[in-house]
PDB file of C-alpha atoms in Angstrom:
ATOM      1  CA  UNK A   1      60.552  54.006 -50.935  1.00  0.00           C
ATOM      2  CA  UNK A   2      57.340  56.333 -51.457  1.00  0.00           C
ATOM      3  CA  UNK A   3      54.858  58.170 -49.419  1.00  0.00           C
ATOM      4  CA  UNK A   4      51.310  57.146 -49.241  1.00  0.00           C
ATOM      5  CA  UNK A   5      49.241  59.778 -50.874  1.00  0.00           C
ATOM      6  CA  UNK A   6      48.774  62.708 -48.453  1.00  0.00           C
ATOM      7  CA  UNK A   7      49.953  60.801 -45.394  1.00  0.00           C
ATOM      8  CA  UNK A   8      52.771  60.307 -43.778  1.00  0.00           C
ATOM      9  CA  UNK A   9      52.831  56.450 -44.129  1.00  0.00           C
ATOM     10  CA  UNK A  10      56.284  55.318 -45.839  1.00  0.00           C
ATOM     11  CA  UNK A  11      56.480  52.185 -47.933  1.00  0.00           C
ATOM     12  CA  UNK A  12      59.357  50.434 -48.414  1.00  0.00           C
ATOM     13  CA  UNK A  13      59.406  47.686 -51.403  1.00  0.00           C
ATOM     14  CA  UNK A  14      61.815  44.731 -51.917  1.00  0.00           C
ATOM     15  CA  UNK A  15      61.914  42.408 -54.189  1.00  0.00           C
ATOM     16  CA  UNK A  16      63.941  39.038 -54.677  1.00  0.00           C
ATOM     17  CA  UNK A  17      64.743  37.071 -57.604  1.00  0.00           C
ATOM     18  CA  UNK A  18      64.962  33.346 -56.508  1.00  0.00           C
ATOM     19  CA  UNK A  19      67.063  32.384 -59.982  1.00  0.00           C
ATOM     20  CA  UNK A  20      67.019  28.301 -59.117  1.00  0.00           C
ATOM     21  CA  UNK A  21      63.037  28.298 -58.518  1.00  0.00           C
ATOM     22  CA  UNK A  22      62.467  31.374 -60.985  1.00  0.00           C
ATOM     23  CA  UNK A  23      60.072  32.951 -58.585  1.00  0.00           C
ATOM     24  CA  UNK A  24      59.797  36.806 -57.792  1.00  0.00           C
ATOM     25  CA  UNK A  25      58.858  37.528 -53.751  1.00  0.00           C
ATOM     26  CA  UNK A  26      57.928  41.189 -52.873  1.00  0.00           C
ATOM     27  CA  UNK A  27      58.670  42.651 -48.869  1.00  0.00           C
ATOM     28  CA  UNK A  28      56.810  45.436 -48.462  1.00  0.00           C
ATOM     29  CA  UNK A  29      57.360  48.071 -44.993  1.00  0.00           C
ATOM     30  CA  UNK A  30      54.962  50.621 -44.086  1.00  0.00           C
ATOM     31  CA  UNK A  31      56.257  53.116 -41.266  1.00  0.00           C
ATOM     32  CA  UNK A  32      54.050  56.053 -39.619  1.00  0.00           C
ATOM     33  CA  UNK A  33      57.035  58.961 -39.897  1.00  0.00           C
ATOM     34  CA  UNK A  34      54.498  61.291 -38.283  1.00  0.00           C
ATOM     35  CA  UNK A  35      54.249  62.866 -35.357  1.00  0.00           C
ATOM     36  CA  UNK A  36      50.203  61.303 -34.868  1.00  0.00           C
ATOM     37  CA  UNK A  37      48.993  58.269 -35.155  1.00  0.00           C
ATOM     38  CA  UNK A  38      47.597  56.970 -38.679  1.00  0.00           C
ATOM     39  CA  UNK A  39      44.984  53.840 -38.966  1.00  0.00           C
ATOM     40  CA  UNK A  40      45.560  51.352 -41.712  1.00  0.00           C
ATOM     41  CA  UNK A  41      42.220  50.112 -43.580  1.00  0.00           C
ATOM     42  CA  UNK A  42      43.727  48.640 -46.690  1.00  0.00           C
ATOM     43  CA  UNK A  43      47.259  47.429 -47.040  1.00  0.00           C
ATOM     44  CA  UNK A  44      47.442  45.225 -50.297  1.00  0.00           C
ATOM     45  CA  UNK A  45      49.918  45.105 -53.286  1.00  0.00           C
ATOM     46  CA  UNK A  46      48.383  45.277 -56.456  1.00  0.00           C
ATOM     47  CA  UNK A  47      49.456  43.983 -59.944  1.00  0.00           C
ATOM     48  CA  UNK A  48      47.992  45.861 -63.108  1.00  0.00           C
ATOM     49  CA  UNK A  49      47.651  43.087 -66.098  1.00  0.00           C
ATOM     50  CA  UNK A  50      47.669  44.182 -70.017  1.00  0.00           C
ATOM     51  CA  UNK A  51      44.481  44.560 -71.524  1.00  0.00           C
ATOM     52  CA  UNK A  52      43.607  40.354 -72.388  1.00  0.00           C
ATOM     53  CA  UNK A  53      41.111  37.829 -71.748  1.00  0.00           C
ATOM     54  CA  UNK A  54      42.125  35.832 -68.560  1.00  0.00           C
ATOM     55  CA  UNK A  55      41.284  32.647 -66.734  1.00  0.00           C
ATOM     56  CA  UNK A  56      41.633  32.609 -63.335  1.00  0.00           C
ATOM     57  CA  UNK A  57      42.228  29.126 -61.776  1.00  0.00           C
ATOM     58  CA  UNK A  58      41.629  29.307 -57.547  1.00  0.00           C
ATOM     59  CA  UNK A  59      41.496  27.165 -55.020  1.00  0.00           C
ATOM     60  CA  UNK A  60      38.776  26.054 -52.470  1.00  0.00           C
ATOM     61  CA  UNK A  61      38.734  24.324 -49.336  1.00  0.00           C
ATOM     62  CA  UNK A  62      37.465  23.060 -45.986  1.00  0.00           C
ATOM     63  CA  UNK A  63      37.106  19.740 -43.688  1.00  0.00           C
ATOM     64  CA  UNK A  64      37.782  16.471 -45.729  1.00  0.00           C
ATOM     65  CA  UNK A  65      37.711  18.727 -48.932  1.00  0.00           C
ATOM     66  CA  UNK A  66      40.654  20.512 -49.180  1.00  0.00           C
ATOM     67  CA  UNK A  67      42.337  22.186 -52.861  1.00  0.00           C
ATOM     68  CA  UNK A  68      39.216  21.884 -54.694  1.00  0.00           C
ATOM     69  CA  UNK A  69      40.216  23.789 -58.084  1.00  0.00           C
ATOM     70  CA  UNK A  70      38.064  26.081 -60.007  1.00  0.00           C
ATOM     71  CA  UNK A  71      38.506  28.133 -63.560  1.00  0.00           C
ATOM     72  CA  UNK A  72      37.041  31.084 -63.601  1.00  0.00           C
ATOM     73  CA  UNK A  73      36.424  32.436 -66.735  1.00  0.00           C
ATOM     74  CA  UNK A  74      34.359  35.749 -66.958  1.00  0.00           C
ATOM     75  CA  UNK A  75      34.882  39.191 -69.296  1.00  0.00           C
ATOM     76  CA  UNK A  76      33.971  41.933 -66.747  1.00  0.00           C
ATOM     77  CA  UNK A  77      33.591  41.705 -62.763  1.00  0.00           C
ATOM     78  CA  UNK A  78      35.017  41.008 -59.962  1.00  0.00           C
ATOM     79  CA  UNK A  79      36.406  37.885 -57.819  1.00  0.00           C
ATOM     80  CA  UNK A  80      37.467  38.123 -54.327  1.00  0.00           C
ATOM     81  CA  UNK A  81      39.151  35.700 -52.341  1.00  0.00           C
ATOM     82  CA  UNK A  82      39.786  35.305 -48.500  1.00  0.00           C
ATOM     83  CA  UNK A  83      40.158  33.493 -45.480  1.00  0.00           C
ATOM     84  CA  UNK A  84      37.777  32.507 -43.286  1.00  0.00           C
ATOM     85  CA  UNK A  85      38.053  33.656 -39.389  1.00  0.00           C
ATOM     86  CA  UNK A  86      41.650  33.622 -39.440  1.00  0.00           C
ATOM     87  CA  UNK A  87      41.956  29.942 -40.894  1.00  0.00           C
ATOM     88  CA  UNK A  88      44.766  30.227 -43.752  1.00  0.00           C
ATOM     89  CA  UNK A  89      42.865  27.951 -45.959  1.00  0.00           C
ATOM     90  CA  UNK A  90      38.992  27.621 -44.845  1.00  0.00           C
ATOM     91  CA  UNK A  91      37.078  29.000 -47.660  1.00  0.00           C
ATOM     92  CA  UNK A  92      39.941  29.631 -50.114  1.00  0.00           C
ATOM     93  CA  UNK A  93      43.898  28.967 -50.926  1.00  0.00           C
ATOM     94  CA  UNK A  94      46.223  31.792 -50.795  1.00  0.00           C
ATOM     95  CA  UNK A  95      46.558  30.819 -54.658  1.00  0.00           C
ATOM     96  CA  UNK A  96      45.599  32.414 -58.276  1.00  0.00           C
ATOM     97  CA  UNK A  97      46.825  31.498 -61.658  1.00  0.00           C
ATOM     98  CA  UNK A  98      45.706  34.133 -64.079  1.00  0.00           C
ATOM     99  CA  UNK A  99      46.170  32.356 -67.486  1.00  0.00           C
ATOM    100  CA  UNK A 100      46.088  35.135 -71.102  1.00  0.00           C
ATOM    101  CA  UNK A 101      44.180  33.343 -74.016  1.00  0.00           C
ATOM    102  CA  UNK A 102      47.009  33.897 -76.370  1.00  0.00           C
ATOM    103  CA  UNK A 103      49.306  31.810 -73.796  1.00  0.00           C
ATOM    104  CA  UNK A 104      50.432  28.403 -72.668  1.00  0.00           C
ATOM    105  CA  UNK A 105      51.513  29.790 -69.069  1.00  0.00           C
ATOM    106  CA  UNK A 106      49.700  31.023 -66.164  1.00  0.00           C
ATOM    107  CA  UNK A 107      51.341  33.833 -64.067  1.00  0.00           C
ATOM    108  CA  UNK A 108      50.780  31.999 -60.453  1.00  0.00           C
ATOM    109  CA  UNK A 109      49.856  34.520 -57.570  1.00  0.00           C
ATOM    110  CA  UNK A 110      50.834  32.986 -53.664  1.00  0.00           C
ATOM    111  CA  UNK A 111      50.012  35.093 -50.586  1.00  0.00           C
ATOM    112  CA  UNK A 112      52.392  33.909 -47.697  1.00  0.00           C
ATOM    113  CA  UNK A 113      49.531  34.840 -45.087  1.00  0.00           C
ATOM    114  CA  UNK A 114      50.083  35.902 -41.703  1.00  0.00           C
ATOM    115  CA  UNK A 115      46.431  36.795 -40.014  1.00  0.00           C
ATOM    116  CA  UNK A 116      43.580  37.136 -42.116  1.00  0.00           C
ATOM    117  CA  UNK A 117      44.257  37.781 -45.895  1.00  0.00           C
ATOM    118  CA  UNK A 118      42.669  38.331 -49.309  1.00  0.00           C
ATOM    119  CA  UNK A 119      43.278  38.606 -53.116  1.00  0.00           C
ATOM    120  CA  UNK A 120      41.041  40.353 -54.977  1.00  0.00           C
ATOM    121  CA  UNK A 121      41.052  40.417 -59.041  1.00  0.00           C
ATOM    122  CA  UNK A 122      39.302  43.260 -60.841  1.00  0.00           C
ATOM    123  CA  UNK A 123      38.425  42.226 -64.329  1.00  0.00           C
ATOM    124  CA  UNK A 124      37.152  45.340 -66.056  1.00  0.00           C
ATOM    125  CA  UNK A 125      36.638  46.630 -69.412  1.00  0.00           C
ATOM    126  CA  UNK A 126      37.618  50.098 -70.451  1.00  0.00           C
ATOM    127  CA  UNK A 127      35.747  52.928 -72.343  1.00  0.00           C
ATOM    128  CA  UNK A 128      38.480  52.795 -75.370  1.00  0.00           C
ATOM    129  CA  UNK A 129      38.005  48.976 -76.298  1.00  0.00           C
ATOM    130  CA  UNK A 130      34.993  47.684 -75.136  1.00  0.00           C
ATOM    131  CA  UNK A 131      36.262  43.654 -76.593  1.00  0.00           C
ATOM    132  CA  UNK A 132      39.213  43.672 -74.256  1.00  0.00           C
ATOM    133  CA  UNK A 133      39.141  43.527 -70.677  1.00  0.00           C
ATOM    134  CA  UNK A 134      42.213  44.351 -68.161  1.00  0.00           C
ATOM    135  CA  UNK A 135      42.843  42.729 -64.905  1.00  0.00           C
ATOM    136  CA  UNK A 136      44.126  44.453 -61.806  1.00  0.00           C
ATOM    137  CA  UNK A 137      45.461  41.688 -58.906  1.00  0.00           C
ATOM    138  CA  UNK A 138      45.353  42.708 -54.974  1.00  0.00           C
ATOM    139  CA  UNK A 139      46.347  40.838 -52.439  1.00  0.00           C
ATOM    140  CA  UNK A 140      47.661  41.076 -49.056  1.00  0.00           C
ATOM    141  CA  UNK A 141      45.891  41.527 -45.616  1.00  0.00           C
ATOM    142  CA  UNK A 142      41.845  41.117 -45.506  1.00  0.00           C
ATOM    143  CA  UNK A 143      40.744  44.387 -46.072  1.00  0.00           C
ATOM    144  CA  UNK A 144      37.204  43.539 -44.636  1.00  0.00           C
ATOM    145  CA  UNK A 145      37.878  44.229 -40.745  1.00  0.00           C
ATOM    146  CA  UNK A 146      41.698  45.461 -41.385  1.00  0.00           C
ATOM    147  CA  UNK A 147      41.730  48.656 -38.815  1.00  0.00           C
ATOM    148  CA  UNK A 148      45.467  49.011 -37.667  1.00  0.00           C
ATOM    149  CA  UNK A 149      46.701  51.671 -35.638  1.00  0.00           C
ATOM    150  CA  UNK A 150      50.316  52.538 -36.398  1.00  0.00           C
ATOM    151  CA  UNK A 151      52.268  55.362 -33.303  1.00  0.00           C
ATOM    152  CA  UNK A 152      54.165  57.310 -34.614  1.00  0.00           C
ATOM    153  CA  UNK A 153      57.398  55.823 -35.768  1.00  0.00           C
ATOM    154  CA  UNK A 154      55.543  51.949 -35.503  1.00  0.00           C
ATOM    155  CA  UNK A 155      55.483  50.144 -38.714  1.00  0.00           C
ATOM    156  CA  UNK A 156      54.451  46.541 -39.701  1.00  0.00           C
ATOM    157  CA  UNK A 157      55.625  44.053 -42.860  1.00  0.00           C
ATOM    158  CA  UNK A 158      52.932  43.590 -45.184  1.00  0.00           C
ATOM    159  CA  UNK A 159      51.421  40.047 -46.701  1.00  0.00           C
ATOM    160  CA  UNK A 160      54.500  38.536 -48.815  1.00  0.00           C
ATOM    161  CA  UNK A 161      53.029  38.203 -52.292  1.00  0.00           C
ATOM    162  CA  UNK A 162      55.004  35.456 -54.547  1.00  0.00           C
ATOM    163  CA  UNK A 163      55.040  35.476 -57.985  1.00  0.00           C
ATOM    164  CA  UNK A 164      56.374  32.847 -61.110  1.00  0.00           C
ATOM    165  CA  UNK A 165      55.453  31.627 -64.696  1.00  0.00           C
ATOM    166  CA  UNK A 166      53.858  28.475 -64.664  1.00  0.00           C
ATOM    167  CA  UNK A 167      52.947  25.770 -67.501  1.00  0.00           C
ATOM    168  CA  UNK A 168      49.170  25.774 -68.059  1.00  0.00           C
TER     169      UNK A 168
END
């Protein structure tokens, strides 16, 4: 449990270790424990990667051409992910596998959705090492529109990220 910043928004994190499937699932809890009302504009969890040259493998789909695969290999930008006017899978899949060159496994990403969502992956190289990039993943509720009022003692579940190792 942890306060947000300078607000008085309250996070509560949970995770679960699912030994049989070996995947990781994350619960996250904001509360408003103020006595005003706060607005929510971004509520995603984000996973920091070591510095590494990644593939990202997502998912595409609409009407008669549904989980369309794509790699995505690139050394410094940014790829964003979403769904499309509240349609879990127009557009995109709730779905990333972030794959290191030095390994045979892929670290698969799953958003269980509920309303609009988003994953966004921030490939950036640092000042230090110029060769090696790191990757930060986000994902959770679109942040495009997101503008949730929370009363004073409200609070709402976040986006259930799921994590495992998978064969690439």
């Amino acid at each position: 449990t942890l306060l947000v910043g300078n607000s008085e928004l309250k996070i509560t994190s949970r995770w679960q270790w699912d030994e049989e499937h070996t995947i990781w699932s994350r619960n996250d809890r904001i509360e408003n424990q103020g006595t005003g009302p706060q607005v929510l504009t971004r509520c995603l969890a984000r996973f920091s990667l070591a510095p590494q040259h990644y593939t990202h493998v997502t998912q595409s789909g609409s009407w008669s051409h549904e989980n369309q695969t794509h790699a995505n290999l690139f050394h410094s930008s940014r790829l964003s992910l979403a769904s499309q006017g509240g349609r879990t899978i127009q557009g995109a899949s709730p779905y990333l596998f972030t794959t290191a060159e030095s390994l045979n496994r892929s670290l698969a990403f799953h958003l269980v959705p509920c309303g609009d969502w988003a994953i966004h992956v921030d490939q950036t190289r640092t000042a230090s090492d110029e060769r090696t990039p790191y990757a930060v993943v986000e994902m959770g509720y679109s942040d495009q529109f997101l503008r949730l009022r929370l009363a004073p003692g409200e609070g709402i579940d976040a986006a259930q990220p799921v994590l495992s190792s998978v064969p690439f």
